[in-house]
Short mmCIF file of C-alpha atoms in Angstrom, two decimals:
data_model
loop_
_atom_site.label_atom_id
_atom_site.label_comp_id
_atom_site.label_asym_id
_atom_site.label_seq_id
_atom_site.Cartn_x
_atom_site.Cartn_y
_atom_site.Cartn_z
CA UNK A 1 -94.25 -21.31 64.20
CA UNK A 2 -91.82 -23.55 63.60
CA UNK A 3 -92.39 -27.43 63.81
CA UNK A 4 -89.61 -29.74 65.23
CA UNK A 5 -89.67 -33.41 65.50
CA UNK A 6 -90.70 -35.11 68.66
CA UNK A 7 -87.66 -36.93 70.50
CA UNK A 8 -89.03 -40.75 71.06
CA UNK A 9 -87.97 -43.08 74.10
CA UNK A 10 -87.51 -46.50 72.98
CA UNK A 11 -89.32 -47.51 76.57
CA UNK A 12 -92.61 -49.69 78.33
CA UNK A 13 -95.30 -47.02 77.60
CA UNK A 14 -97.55 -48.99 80.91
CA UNK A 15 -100.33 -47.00 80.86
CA UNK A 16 -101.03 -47.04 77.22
CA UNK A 17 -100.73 -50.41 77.13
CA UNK A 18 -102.38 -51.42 79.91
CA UNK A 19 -100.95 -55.07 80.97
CA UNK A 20 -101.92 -55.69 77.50
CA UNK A 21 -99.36 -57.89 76.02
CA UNK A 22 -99.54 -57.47 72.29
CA UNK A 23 -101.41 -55.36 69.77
CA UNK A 24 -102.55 -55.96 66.34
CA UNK A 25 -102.58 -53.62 62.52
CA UNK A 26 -103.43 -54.57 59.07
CA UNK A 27 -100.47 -53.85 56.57
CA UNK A 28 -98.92 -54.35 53.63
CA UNK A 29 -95.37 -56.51 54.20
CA UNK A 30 -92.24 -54.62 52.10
CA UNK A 31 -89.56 -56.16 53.53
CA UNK A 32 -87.87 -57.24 50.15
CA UNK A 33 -84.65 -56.60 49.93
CA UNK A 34 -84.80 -53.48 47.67
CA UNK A 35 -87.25 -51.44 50.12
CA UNK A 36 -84.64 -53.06 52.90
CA UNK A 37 -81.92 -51.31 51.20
CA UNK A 38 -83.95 -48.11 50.72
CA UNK A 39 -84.66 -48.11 54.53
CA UNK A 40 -81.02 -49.01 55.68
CA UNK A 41 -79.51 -46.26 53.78
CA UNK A 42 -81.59 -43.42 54.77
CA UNK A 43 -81.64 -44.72 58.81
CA UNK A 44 -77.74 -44.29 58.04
CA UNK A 45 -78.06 -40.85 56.37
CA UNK A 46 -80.69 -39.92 59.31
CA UNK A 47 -78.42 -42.04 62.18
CA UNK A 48 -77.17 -39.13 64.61
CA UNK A 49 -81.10 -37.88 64.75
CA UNK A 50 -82.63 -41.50 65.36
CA UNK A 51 -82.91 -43.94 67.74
CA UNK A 52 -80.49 -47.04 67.34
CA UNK A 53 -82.82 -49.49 67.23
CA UNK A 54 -85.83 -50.12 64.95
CA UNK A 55 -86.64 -53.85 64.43
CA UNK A 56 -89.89 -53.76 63.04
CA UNK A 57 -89.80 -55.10 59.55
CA UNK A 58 -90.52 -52.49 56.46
CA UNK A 59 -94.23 -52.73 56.32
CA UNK A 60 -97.22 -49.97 55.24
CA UNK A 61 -99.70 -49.74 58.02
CA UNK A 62 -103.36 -49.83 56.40
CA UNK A 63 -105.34 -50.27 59.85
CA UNK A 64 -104.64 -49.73 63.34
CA UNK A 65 -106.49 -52.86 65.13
CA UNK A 66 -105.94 -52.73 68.79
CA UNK A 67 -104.39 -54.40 71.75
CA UNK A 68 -104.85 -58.10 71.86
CA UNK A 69 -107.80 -58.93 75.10
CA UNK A 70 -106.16 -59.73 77.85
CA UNK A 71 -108.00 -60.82 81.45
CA UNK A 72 -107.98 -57.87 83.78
CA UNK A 73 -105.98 -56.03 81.15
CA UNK A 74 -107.14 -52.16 80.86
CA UNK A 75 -105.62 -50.57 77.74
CA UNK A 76 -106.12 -47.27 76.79
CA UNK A 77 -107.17 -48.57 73.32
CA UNK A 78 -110.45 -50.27 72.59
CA UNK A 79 -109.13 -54.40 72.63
CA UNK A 80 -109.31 -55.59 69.08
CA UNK A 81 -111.73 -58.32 69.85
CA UNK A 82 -112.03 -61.50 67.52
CA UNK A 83 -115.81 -59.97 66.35
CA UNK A 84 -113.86 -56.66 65.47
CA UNK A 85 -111.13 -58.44 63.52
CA UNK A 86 -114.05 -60.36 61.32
CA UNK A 87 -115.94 -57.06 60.66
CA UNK A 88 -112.98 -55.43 59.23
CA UNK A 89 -111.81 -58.38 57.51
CA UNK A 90 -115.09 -58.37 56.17
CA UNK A 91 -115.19 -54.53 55.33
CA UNK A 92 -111.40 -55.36 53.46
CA UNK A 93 -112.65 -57.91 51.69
CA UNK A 94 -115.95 -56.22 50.41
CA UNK A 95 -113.85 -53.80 48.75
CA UNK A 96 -113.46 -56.79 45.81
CA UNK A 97 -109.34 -55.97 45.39
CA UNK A 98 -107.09 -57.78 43.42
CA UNK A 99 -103.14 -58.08 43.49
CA UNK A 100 -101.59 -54.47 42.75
CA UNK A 101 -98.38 -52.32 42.67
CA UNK A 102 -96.96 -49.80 45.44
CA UNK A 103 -94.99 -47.68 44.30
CA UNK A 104 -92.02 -46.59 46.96
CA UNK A 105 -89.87 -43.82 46.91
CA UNK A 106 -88.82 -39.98 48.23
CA UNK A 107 -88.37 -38.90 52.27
CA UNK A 108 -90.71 -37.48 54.09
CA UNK A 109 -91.53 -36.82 57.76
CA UNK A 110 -94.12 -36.76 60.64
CA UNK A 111 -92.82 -34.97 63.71
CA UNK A 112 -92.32 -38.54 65.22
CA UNK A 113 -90.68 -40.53 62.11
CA UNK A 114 -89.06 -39.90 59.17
CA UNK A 115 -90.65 -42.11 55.84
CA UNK A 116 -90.46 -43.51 52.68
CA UNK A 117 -93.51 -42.39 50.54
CA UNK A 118 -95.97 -45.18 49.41
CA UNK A 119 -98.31 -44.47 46.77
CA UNK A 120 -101.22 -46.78 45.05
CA UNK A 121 -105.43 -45.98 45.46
CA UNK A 122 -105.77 -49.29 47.08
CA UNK A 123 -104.18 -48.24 49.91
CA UNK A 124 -106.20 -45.73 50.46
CA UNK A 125 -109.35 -47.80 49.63
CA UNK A 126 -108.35 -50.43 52.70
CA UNK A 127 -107.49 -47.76 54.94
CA UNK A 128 -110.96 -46.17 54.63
CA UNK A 129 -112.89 -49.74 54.66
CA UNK A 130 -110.66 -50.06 57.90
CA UNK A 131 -111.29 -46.45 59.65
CA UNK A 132 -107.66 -45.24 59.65
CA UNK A 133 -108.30 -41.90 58.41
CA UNK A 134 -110.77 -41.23 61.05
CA UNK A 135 -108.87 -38.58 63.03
CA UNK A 136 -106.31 -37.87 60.21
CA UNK A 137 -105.63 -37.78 56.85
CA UNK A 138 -104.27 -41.41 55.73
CA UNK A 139 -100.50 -40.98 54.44
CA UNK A 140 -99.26 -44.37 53.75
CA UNK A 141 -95.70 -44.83 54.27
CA UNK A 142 -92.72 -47.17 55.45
CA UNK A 143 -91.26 -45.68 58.90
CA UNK A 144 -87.61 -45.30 58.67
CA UNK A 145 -87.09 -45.43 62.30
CA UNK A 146 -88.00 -42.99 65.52
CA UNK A 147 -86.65 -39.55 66.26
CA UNK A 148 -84.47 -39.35 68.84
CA UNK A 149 -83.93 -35.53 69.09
CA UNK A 150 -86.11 -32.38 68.58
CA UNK A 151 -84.69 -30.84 65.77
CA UNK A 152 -86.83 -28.43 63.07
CA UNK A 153 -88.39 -30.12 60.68
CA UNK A 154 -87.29 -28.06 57.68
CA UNK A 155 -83.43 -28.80 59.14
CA UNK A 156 -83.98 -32.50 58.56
CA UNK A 157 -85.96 -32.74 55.28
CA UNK A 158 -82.76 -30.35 54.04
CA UNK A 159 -80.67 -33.30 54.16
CA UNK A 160 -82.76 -35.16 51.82
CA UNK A 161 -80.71 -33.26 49.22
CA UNK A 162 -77.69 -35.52 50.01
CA UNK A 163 -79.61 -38.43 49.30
CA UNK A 164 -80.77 -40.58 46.48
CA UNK A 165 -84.08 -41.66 46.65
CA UNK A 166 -85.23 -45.05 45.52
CA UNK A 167 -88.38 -45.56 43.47
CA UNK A 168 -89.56 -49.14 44.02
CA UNK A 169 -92.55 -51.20 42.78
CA UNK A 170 -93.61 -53.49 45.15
CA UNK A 171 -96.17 -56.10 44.06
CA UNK A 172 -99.04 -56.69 46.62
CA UNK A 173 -100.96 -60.32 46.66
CA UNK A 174 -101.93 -59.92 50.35
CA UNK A 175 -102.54 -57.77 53.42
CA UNK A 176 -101.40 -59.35 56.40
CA UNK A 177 -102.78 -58.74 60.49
CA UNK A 178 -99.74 -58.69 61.97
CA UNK A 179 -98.96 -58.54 65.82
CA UNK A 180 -96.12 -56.92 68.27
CA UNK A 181 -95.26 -56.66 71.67
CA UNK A 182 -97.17 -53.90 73.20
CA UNK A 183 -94.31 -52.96 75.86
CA UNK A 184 -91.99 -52.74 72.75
CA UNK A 185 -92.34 -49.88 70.62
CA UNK A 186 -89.87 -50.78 68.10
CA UNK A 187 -89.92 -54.45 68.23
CA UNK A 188 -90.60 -56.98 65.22
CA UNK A 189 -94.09 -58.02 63.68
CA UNK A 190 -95.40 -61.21 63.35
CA UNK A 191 -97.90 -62.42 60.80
CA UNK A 192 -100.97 -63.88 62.62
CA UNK A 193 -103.33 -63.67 59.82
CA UNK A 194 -104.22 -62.39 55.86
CA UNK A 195 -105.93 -61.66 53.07
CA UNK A 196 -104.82 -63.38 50.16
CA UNK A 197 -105.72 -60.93 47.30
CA UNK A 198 -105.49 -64.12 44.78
CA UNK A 199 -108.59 -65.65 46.21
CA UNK A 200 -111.01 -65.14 48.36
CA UNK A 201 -110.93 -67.78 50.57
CA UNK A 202 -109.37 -67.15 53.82
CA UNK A 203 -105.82 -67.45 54.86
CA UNK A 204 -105.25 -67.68 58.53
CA UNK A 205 -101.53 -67.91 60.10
CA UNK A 206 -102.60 -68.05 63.35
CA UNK A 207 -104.67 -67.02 66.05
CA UNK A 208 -104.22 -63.69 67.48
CA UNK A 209 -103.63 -64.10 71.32
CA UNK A 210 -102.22 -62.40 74.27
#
């Protein structure tokens, strides 16, 4: 059987969210201006099978957290709770890491998004101390932007042949929590919070709220 990608709707999903305002993940920031470029010229080699708009900022997802409690909010998701954020902070921090390297580089594709592949064993290690391979094998990545048709797979990934893929080191000192407006699925992130892999004290941006 043949696998096609999944056209996307860049729309309020309600019931998923639940009246919750904003949700939270743990990630790794690229946005540096050679994974920018990287990202901008395959959403341009990919443009007639994407949506126009993807605002969130290059990032690799380590940890989904949650939506953000809200009164009399019912998400579908458990709410990532201030107690839950501290245990997996805790969990992240356990893990004893110090600055390291991603390195970016070569498409890919879920049948929802198209990638960039990001490779380096700490990843792994956070996503594990954080649960996110719980359902799924863990394949971190930086999303290039949302499918907007269904095409066959094997149709798309053939035009990776016209393109030249970047290999980037990206140097990684922390890991941020970062939030986004739940009714917007390809709206911008916003640092709330980190882990400064430099020390171990903590580094807090913020305080995750609805």
């Amino acid at each position: 059987m043949t696998l096609h990608s999944i056209a996307c709707h860049d729309r309020d999903f309600t019931q998923w969210r639940g009246g919750a305002d904003h949700a939270l993940i743990w990630a790794v920031l690229a946005d540096v201006d050679d994974v920018r470029a990287a990202v901008d010229s395959a959403r341009a080699h990919w443009a007639d099978v994407l949506l126009p708009r993807y605002d969130r900022q290059p990032h690799i997802t380590v940890g989904y957290g949650g939506p953000v409690p809200k009164p009399g909010a019912t998400p579908e998701d458990e709410p990532y709770t201030p107690e839950r954020i501290d245990a997996d902070r805790a969990a992240v921090e356990a893990l004893g890491l110090a600055p390291f390297e991603v390195r970016i580089g070569g498409w890919d594709t879920f049948q929802m998004v198209p990638y960039l592949r990001a490779e380096a064993p700490e990843l792994q290690a956070v996503a594990r101390a954080l649960r996110e391979d719980r359902r799924r094998p863990y394949v971190p990545h930086v999303t290039i932007g949302l499918y907007a048709v269904s095409a066959p797979l094997s149709e798309l990934a053939g035009r990776a042949a016209g393109w030249e893929s970047p290999s980037i080191a990206l140097p990684v000192t922390r890991l941020s929590l970062l939030r986004y407006d739940a009714a917007d699925v390809a709206g911008p992130l916003t640092e709330v919070d980190a882990i400064d892999l430099r020390r171990p004290a903590r580094t807090p941006r913020g305080t995750p709220s609805g």
